[in-house]
mmCIF file of C-alpha atoms in Angstrom:
data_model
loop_
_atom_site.group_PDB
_atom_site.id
_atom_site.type_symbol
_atom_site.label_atom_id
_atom_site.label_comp_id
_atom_site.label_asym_id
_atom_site.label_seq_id
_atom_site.Cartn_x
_atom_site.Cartn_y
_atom_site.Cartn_z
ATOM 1 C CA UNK A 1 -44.141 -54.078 20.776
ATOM 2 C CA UNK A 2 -45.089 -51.007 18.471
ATOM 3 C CA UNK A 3 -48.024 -49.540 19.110
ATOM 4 C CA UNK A 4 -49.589 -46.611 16.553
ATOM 5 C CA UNK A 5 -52.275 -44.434 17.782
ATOM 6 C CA UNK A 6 -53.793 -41.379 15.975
ATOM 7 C CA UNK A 7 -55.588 -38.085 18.040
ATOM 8 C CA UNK A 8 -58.240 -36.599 15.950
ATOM 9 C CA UNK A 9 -59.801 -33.529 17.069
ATOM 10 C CA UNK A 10 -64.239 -34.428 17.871
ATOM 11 C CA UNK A 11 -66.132 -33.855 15.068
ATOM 12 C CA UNK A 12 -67.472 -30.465 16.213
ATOM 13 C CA UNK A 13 -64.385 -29.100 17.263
ATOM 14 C CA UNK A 14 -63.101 -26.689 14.716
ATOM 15 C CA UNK A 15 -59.922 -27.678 13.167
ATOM 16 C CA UNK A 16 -58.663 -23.785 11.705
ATOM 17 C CA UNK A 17 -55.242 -25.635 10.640
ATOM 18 C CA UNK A 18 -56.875 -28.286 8.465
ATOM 19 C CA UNK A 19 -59.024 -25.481 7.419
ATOM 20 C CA UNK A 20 -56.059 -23.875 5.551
ATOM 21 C CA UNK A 21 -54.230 -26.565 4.634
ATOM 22 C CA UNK A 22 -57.711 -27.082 2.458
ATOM 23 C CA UNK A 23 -57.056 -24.006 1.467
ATOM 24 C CA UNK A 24 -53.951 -24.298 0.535
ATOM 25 C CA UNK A 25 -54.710 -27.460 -1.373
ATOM 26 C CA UNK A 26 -57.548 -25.822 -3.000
ATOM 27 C CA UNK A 27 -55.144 -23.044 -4.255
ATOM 28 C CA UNK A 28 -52.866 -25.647 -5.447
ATOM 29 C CA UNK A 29 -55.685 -26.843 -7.852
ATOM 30 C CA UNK A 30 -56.875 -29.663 -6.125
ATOM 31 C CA UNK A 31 -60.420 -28.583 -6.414
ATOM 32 C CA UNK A 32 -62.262 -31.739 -5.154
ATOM 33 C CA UNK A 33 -61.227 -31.351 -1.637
ATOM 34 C CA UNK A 34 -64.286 -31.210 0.429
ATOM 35 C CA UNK A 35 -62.917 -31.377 3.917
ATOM 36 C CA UNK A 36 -59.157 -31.466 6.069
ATOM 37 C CA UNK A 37 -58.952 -32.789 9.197
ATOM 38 C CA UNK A 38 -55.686 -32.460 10.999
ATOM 39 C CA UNK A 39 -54.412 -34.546 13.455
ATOM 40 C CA UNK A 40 -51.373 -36.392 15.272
ATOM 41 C CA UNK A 41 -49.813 -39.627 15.139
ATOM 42 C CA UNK A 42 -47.687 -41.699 17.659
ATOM 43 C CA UNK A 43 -45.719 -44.541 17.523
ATOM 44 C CA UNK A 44 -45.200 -46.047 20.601
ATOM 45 C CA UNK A 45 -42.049 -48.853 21.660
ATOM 46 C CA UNK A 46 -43.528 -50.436 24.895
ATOM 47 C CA UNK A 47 -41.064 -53.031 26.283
ATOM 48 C CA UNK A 48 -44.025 -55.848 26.504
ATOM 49 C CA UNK A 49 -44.548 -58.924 24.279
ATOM 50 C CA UNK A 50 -48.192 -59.315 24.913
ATOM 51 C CA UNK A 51 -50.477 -57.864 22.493
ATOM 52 C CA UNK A 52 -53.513 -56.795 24.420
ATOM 53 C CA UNK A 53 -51.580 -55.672 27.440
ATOM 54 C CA UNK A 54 -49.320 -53.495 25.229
ATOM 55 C CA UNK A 55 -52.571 -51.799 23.400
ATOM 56 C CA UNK A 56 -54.192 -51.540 27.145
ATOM 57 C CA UNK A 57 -51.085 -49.703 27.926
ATOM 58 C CA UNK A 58 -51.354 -47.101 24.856
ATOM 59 C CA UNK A 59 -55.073 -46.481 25.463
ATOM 60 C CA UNK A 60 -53.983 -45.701 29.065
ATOM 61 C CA UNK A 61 -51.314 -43.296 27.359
ATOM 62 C CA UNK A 62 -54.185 -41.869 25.763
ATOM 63 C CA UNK A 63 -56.761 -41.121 28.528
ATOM 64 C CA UNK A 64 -53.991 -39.686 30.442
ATOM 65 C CA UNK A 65 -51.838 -37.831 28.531
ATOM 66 C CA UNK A 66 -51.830 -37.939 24.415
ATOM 67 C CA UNK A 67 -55.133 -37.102 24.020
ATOM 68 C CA UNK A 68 -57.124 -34.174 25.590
ATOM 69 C CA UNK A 69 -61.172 -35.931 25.568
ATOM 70 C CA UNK A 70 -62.412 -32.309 26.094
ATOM 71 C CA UNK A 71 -61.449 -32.316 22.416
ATOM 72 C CA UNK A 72 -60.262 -34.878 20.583
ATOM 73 C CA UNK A 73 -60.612 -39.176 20.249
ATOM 74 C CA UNK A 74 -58.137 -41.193 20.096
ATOM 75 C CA UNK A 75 -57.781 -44.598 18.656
ATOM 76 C CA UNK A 76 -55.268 -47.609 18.340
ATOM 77 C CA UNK A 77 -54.754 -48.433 14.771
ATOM 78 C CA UNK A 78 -51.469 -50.722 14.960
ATOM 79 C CA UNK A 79 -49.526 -52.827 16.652
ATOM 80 C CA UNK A 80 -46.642 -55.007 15.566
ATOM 81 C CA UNK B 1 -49.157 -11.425 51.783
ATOM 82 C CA UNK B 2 -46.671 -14.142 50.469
ATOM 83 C CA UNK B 3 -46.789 -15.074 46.481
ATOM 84 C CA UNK B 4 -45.359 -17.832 44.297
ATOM 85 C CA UNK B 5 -44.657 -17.496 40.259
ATOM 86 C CA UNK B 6 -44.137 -21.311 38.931
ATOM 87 C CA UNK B 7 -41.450 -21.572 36.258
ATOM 88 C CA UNK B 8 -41.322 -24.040 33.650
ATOM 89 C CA UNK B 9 -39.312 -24.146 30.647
ATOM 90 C CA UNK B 10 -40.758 -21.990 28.055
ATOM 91 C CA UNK B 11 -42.451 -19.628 30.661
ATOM 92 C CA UNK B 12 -41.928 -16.175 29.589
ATOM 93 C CA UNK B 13 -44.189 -13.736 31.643
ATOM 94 C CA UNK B 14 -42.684 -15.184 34.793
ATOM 95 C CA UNK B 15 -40.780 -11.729 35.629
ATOM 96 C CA UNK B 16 -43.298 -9.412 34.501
ATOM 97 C CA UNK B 17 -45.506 -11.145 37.074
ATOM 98 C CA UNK B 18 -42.532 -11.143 39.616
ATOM 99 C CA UNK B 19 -42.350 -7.428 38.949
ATOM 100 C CA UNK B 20 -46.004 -6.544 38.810
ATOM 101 C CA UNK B 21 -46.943 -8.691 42.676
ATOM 102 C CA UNK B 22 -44.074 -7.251 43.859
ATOM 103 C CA UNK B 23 -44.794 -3.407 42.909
ATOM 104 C CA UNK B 24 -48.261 -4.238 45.011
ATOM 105 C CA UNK B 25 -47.151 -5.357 47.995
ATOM 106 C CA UNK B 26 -46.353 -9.089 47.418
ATOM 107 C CA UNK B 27 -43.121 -10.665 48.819
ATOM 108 C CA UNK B 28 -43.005 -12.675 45.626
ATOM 109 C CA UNK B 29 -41.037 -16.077 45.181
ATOM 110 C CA UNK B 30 -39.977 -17.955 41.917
ATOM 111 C CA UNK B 31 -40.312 -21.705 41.926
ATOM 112 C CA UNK B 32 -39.324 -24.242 40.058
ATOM 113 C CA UNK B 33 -40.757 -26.994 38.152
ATOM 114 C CA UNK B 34 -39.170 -29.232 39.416
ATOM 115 C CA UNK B 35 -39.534 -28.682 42.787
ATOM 116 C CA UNK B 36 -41.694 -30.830 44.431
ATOM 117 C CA UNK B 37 -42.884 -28.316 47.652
ATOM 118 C CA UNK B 38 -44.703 -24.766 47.415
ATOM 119 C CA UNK B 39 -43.432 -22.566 49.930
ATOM 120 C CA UNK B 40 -46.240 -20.879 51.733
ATOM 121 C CA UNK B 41 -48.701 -18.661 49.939
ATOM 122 C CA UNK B 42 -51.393 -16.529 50.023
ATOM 123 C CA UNK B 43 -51.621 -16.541 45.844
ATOM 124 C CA UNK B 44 -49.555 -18.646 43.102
ATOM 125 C CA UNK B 45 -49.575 -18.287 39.693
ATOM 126 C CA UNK B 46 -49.203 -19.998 36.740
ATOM 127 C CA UNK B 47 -47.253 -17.529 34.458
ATOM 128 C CA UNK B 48 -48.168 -16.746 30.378
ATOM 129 C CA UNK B 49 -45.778 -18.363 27.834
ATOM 130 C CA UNK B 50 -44.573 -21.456 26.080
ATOM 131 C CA UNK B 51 -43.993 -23.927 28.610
ATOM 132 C CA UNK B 52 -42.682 -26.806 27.059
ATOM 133 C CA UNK B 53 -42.316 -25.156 23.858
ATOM 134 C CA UNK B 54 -46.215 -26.063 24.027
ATOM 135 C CA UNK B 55 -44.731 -29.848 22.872
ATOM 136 C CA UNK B 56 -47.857 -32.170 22.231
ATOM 137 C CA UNK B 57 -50.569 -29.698 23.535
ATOM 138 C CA UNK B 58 -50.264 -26.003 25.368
ATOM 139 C CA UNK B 59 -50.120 -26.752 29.135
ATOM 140 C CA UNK B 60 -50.191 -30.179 28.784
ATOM 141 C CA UNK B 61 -46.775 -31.176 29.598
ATOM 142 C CA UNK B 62 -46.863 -28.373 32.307
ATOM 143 C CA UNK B 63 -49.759 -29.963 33.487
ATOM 144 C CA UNK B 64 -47.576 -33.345 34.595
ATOM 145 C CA UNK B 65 -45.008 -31.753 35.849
ATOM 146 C CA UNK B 66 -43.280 -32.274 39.661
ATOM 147 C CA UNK B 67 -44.687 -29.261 41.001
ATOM 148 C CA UNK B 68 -48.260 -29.648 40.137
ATOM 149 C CA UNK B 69 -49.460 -32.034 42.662
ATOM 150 C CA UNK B 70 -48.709 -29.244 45.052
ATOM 151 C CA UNK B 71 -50.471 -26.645 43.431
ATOM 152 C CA UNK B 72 -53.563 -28.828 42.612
ATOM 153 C CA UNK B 73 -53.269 -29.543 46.637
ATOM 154 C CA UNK B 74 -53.136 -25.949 47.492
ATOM 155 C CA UNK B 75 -55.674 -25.629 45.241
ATOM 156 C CA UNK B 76 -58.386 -27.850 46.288
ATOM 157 C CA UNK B 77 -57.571 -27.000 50.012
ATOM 158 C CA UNK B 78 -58.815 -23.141 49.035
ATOM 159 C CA UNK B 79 -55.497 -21.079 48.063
ATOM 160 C CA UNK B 80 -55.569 -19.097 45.479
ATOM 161 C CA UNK B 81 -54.158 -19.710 42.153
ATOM 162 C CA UNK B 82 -53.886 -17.578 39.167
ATOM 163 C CA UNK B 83 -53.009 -18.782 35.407
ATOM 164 C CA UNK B 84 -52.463 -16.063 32.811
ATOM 165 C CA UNK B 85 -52.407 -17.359 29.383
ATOM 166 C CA UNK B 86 -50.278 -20.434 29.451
ATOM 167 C CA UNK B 87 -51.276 -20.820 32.658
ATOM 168 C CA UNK B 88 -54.994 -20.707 31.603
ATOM 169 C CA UNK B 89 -53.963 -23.402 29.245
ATOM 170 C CA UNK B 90 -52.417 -25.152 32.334
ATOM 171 C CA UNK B 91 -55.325 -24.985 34.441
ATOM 172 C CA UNK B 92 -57.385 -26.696 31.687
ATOM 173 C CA UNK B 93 -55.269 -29.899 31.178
ATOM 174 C CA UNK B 94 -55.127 -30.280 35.101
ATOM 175 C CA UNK B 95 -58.575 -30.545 34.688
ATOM 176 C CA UNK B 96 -58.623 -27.169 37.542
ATOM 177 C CA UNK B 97 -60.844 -25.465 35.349
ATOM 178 C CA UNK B 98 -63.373 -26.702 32.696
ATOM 179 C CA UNK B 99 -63.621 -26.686 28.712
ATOM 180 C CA UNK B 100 -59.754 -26.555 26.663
ATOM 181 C CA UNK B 101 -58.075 -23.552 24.882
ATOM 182 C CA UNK B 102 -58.067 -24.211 20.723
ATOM 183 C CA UNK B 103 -56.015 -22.586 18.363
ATOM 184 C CA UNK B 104 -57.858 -19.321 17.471
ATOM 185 C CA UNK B 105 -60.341 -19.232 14.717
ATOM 186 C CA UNK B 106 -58.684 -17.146 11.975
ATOM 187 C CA UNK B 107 -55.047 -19.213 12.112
ATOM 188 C CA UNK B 108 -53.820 -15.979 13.553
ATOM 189 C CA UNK B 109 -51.110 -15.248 17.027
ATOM 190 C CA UNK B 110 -53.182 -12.152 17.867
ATOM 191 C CA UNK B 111 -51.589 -9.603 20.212
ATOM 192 C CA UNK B 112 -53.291 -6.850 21.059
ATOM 193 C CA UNK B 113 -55.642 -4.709 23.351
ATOM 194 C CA UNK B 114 -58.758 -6.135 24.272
ATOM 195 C CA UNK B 115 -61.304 -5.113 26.791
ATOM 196 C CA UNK B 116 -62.675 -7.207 29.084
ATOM 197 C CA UNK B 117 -65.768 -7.177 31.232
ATOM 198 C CA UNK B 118 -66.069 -8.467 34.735
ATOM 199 C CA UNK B 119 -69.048 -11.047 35.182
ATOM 200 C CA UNK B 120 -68.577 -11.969 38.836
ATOM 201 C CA UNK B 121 -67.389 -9.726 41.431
ATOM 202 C CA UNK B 122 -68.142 -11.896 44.599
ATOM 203 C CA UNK B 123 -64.589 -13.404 44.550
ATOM 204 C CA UNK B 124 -61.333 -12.416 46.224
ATOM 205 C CA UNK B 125 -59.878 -11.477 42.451
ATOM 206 C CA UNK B 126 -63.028 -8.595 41.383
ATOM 207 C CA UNK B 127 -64.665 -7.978 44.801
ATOM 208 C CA UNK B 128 -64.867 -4.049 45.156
ATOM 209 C CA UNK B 129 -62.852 -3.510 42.285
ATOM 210 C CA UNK B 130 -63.465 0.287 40.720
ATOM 211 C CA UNK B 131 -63.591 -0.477 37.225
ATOM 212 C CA UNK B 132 -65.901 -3.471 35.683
ATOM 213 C CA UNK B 133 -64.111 -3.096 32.108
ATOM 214 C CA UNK B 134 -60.663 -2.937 31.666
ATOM 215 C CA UNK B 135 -58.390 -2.336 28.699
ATOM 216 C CA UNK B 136 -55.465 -5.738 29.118
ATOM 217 C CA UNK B 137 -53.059 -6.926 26.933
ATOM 218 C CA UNK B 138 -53.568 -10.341 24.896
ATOM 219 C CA UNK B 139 -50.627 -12.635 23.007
ATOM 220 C CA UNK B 140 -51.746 -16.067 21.983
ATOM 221 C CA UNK B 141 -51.986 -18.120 19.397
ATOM 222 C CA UNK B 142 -54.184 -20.881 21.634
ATOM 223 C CA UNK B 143 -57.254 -18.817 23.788
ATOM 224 C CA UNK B 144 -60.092 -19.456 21.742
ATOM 225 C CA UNK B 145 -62.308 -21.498 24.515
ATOM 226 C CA UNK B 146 -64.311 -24.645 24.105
ATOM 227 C CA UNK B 147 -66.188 -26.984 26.270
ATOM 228 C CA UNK B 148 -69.006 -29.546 25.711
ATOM 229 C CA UNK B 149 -72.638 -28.032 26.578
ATOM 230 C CA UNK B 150 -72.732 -30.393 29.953
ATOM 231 C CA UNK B 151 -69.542 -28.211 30.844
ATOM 232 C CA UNK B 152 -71.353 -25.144 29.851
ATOM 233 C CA UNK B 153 -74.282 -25.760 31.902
ATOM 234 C CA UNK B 154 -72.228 -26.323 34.384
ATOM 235 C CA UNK B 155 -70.056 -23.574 34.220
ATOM 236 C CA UNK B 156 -73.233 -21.069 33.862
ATOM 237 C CA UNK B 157 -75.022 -22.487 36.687
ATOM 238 C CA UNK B 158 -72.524 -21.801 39.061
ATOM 239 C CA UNK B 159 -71.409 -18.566 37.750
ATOM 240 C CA UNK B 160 -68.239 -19.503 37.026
ATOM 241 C CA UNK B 161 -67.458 -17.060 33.884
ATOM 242 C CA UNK B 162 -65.269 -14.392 35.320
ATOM 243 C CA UNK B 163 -64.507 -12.082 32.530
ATOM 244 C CA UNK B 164 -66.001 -11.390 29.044
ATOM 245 C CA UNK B 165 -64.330 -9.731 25.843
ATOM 246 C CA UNK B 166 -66.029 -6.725 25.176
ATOM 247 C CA UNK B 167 -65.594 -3.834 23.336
ATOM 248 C CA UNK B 168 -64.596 -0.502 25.103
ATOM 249 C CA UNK B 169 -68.396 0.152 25.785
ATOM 250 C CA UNK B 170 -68.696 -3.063 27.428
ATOM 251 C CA UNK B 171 -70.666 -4.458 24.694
ATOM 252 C CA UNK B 172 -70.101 -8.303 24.034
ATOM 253 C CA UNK B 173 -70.921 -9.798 20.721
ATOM 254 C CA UNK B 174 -68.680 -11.342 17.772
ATOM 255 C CA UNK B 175 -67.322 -8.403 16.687
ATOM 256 C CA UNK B 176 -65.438 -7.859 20.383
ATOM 257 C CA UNK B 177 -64.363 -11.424 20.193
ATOM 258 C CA UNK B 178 -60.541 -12.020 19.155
ATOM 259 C CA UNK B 179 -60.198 -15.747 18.622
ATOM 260 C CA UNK B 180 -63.378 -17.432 18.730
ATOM 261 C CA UNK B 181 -64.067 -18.240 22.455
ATOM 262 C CA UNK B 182 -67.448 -19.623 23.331
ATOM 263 C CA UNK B 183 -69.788 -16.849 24.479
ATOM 264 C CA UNK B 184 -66.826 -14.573 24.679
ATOM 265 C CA UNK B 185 -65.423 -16.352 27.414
ATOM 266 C CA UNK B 186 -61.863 -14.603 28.623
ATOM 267 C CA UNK B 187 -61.505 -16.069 31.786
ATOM 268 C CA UNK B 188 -63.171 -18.689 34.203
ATOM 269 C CA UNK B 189 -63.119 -19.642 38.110
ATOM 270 C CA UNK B 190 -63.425 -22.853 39.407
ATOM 271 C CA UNK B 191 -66.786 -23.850 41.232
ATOM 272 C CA UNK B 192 -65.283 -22.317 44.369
ATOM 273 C CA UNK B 193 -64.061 -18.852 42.704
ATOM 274 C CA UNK B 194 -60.123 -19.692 44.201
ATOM 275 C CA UNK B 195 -58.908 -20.819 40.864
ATOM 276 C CA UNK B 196 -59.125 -18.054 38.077
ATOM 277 C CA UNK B 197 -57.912 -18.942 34.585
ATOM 278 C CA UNK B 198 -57.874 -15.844 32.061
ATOM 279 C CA UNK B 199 -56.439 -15.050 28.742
ATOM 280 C CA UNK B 200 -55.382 -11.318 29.455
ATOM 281 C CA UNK B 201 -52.198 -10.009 31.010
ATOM 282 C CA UNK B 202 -52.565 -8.043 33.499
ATOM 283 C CA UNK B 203 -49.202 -8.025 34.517
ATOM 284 C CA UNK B 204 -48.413 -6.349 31.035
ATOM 285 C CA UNK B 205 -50.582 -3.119 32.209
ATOM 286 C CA UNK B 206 -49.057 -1.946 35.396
ATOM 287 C CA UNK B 207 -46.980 0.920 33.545
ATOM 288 C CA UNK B 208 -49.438 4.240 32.239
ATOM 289 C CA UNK B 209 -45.627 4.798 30.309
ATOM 290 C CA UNK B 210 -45.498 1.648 28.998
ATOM 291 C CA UNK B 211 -49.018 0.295 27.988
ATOM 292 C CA UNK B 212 -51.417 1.448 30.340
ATOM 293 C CA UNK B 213 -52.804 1.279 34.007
ATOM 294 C CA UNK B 214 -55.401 -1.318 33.927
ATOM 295 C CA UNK B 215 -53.534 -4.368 35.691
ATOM 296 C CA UNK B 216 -52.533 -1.779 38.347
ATOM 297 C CA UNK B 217 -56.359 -1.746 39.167
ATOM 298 C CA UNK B 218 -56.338 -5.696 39.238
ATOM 299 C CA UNK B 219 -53.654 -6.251 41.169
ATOM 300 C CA UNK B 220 -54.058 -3.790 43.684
ATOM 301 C CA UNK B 221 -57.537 -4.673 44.320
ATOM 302 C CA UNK B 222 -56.616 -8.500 44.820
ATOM 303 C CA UNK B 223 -53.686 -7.628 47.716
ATOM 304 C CA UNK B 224 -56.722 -5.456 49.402
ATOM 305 C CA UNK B 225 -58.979 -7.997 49.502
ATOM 306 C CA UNK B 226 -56.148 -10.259 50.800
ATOM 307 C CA UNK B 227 -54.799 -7.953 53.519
#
């Protein structure tokens, strides 16, 4: 089963590379940007047919390794 | 007074540290990551670089490695361990040390100069030392430190900020910090004040003909306080 998860950095961590990528897209005339958050993206094979064991896995992933909770969340957003 | 320098892949201040415990009196050994047993030691350190090629986040991959379970053993049961740097980094994703290191606030590597001030002398690292500011080398493109404000309670009711940036007068304020840190924080102990995590390299600063004489002063002040 394929399991997606994105790390976001917390809300009131400062983010200085989405920060200039904003920049960037500002510069590149798209002026309607308000905000950029940057973050990261896995995609995860786990060798197990059941759903909710497969996501319990990933989360696990998570907690221990993919994410740091000092400062960021993570969150499932796929499995298939 | 026996040392031991961890190596992973992507560590780069490994033999400047080899070089600078040696030059004080340490009989200094090189380990590997993935080794499973320290050999005994009065001090190990974490060295500064990339380990990792700082894959997924800086010291995290370190931070699973073989070797670690015996350094967080020899940490807990009082040695002392040193991260410069990466090793900071390191210490923060073992969850040794409080808080995380984020990429700096102006998007820049900085490598430079700094001063730092000492906070905390009663320790085995700063105890008598002669100077309370001294002039270190910083490279990184990761040392600007966070932490949530439980952690910060935390960390300032035990007294666990070790060093400050400052400017050569000793003065700390925004202008004297390089990336960002919370409260100027360049380095932290652990509750116990055996684990020190720092920014700086002192092992860059052992030569007055090559940078300057600063990490002499830290170094030879820690093998005192050991002997």
């Amino acid at each position: 089963m394929k399991i997606s998860a994105i790390v976001t950095l917390k809300k009131d961590v400062l983010d200085p590379q989405g920060k200039v990528v904003h920049q960037a897209l500002n510069g590149m005339g798209f002026n309607n940007v308000k905000e950029v958050r940057q973050g990261k993206y896995f995609e995860i094979d786990i060798d197990e047919s059941d759903k909710k064991k497969a996501e319990e896995k990933a989360e696990d992933m998570c907690k221990k390794l993919l994410a740091n909770l000092v400062i960021e969340d993570y969150k499932i957003i796929g499995s298939q | 007074m026996n040392s031991s320098v961890i190596i992973f892949p992507g560590s780069n201040c490994d033999r400047d540290m080899d070089v600078a415990l040696k030059k004080f009196g340490f009989k200094n050994k090189m380990i590997w990551h993935n080794d499973t047993e320290l050999p005994k030691s009065d001090l190990v350190v974490l060295p500064g670089g990339f380990s990792y090629g700082d894959y997924l986040r800086c010291g995290s991959m370190a931070s699973k490695s073989k070797i670690i379970e015996s350094v967080i053993n020899f940490a807990k049961s009082g040695g002392l361990l040193l991260g410069i740097c990466n090793g900071f980094q390191i210490l923060t994703e073992t969850e040794l040390l409080p808080g995380a290191l984020l990429r700096n606030k102006h998007s820049e590597f900085i490598c430079k100069n700094v001063f730092i001030k000492i906070n905390n002398t009663e320790n085995n690292y700063f105890k008598n030392i002669k100077k309370n500011i001294l002039e270190l080398h910083i490279a990184h493109n990761e040392g600007n430190f966070f932490c949530s404000s439980d952690q910060m309670k935390n960390i300032n009711d035990n007294n666990q900020i070790a060093v400050f940036y400052c400017d050569k007068d000793g003065k700390i304020n925004d202008n004297s910090n390089p990336n960002g840190a919370f409260n100027n924080i360049a380095g932290l102990f652990n509750k116990q004040k055996n684990i020190l995590g720092m920014m700086p390299h002192p092992e860059r600063m052992i030569d007055t003909y090559l940078s300057g004489d600063d990490g002499s002063i830290f170094f030879q002040n820690l093998i005192t306080n050991l002997k």
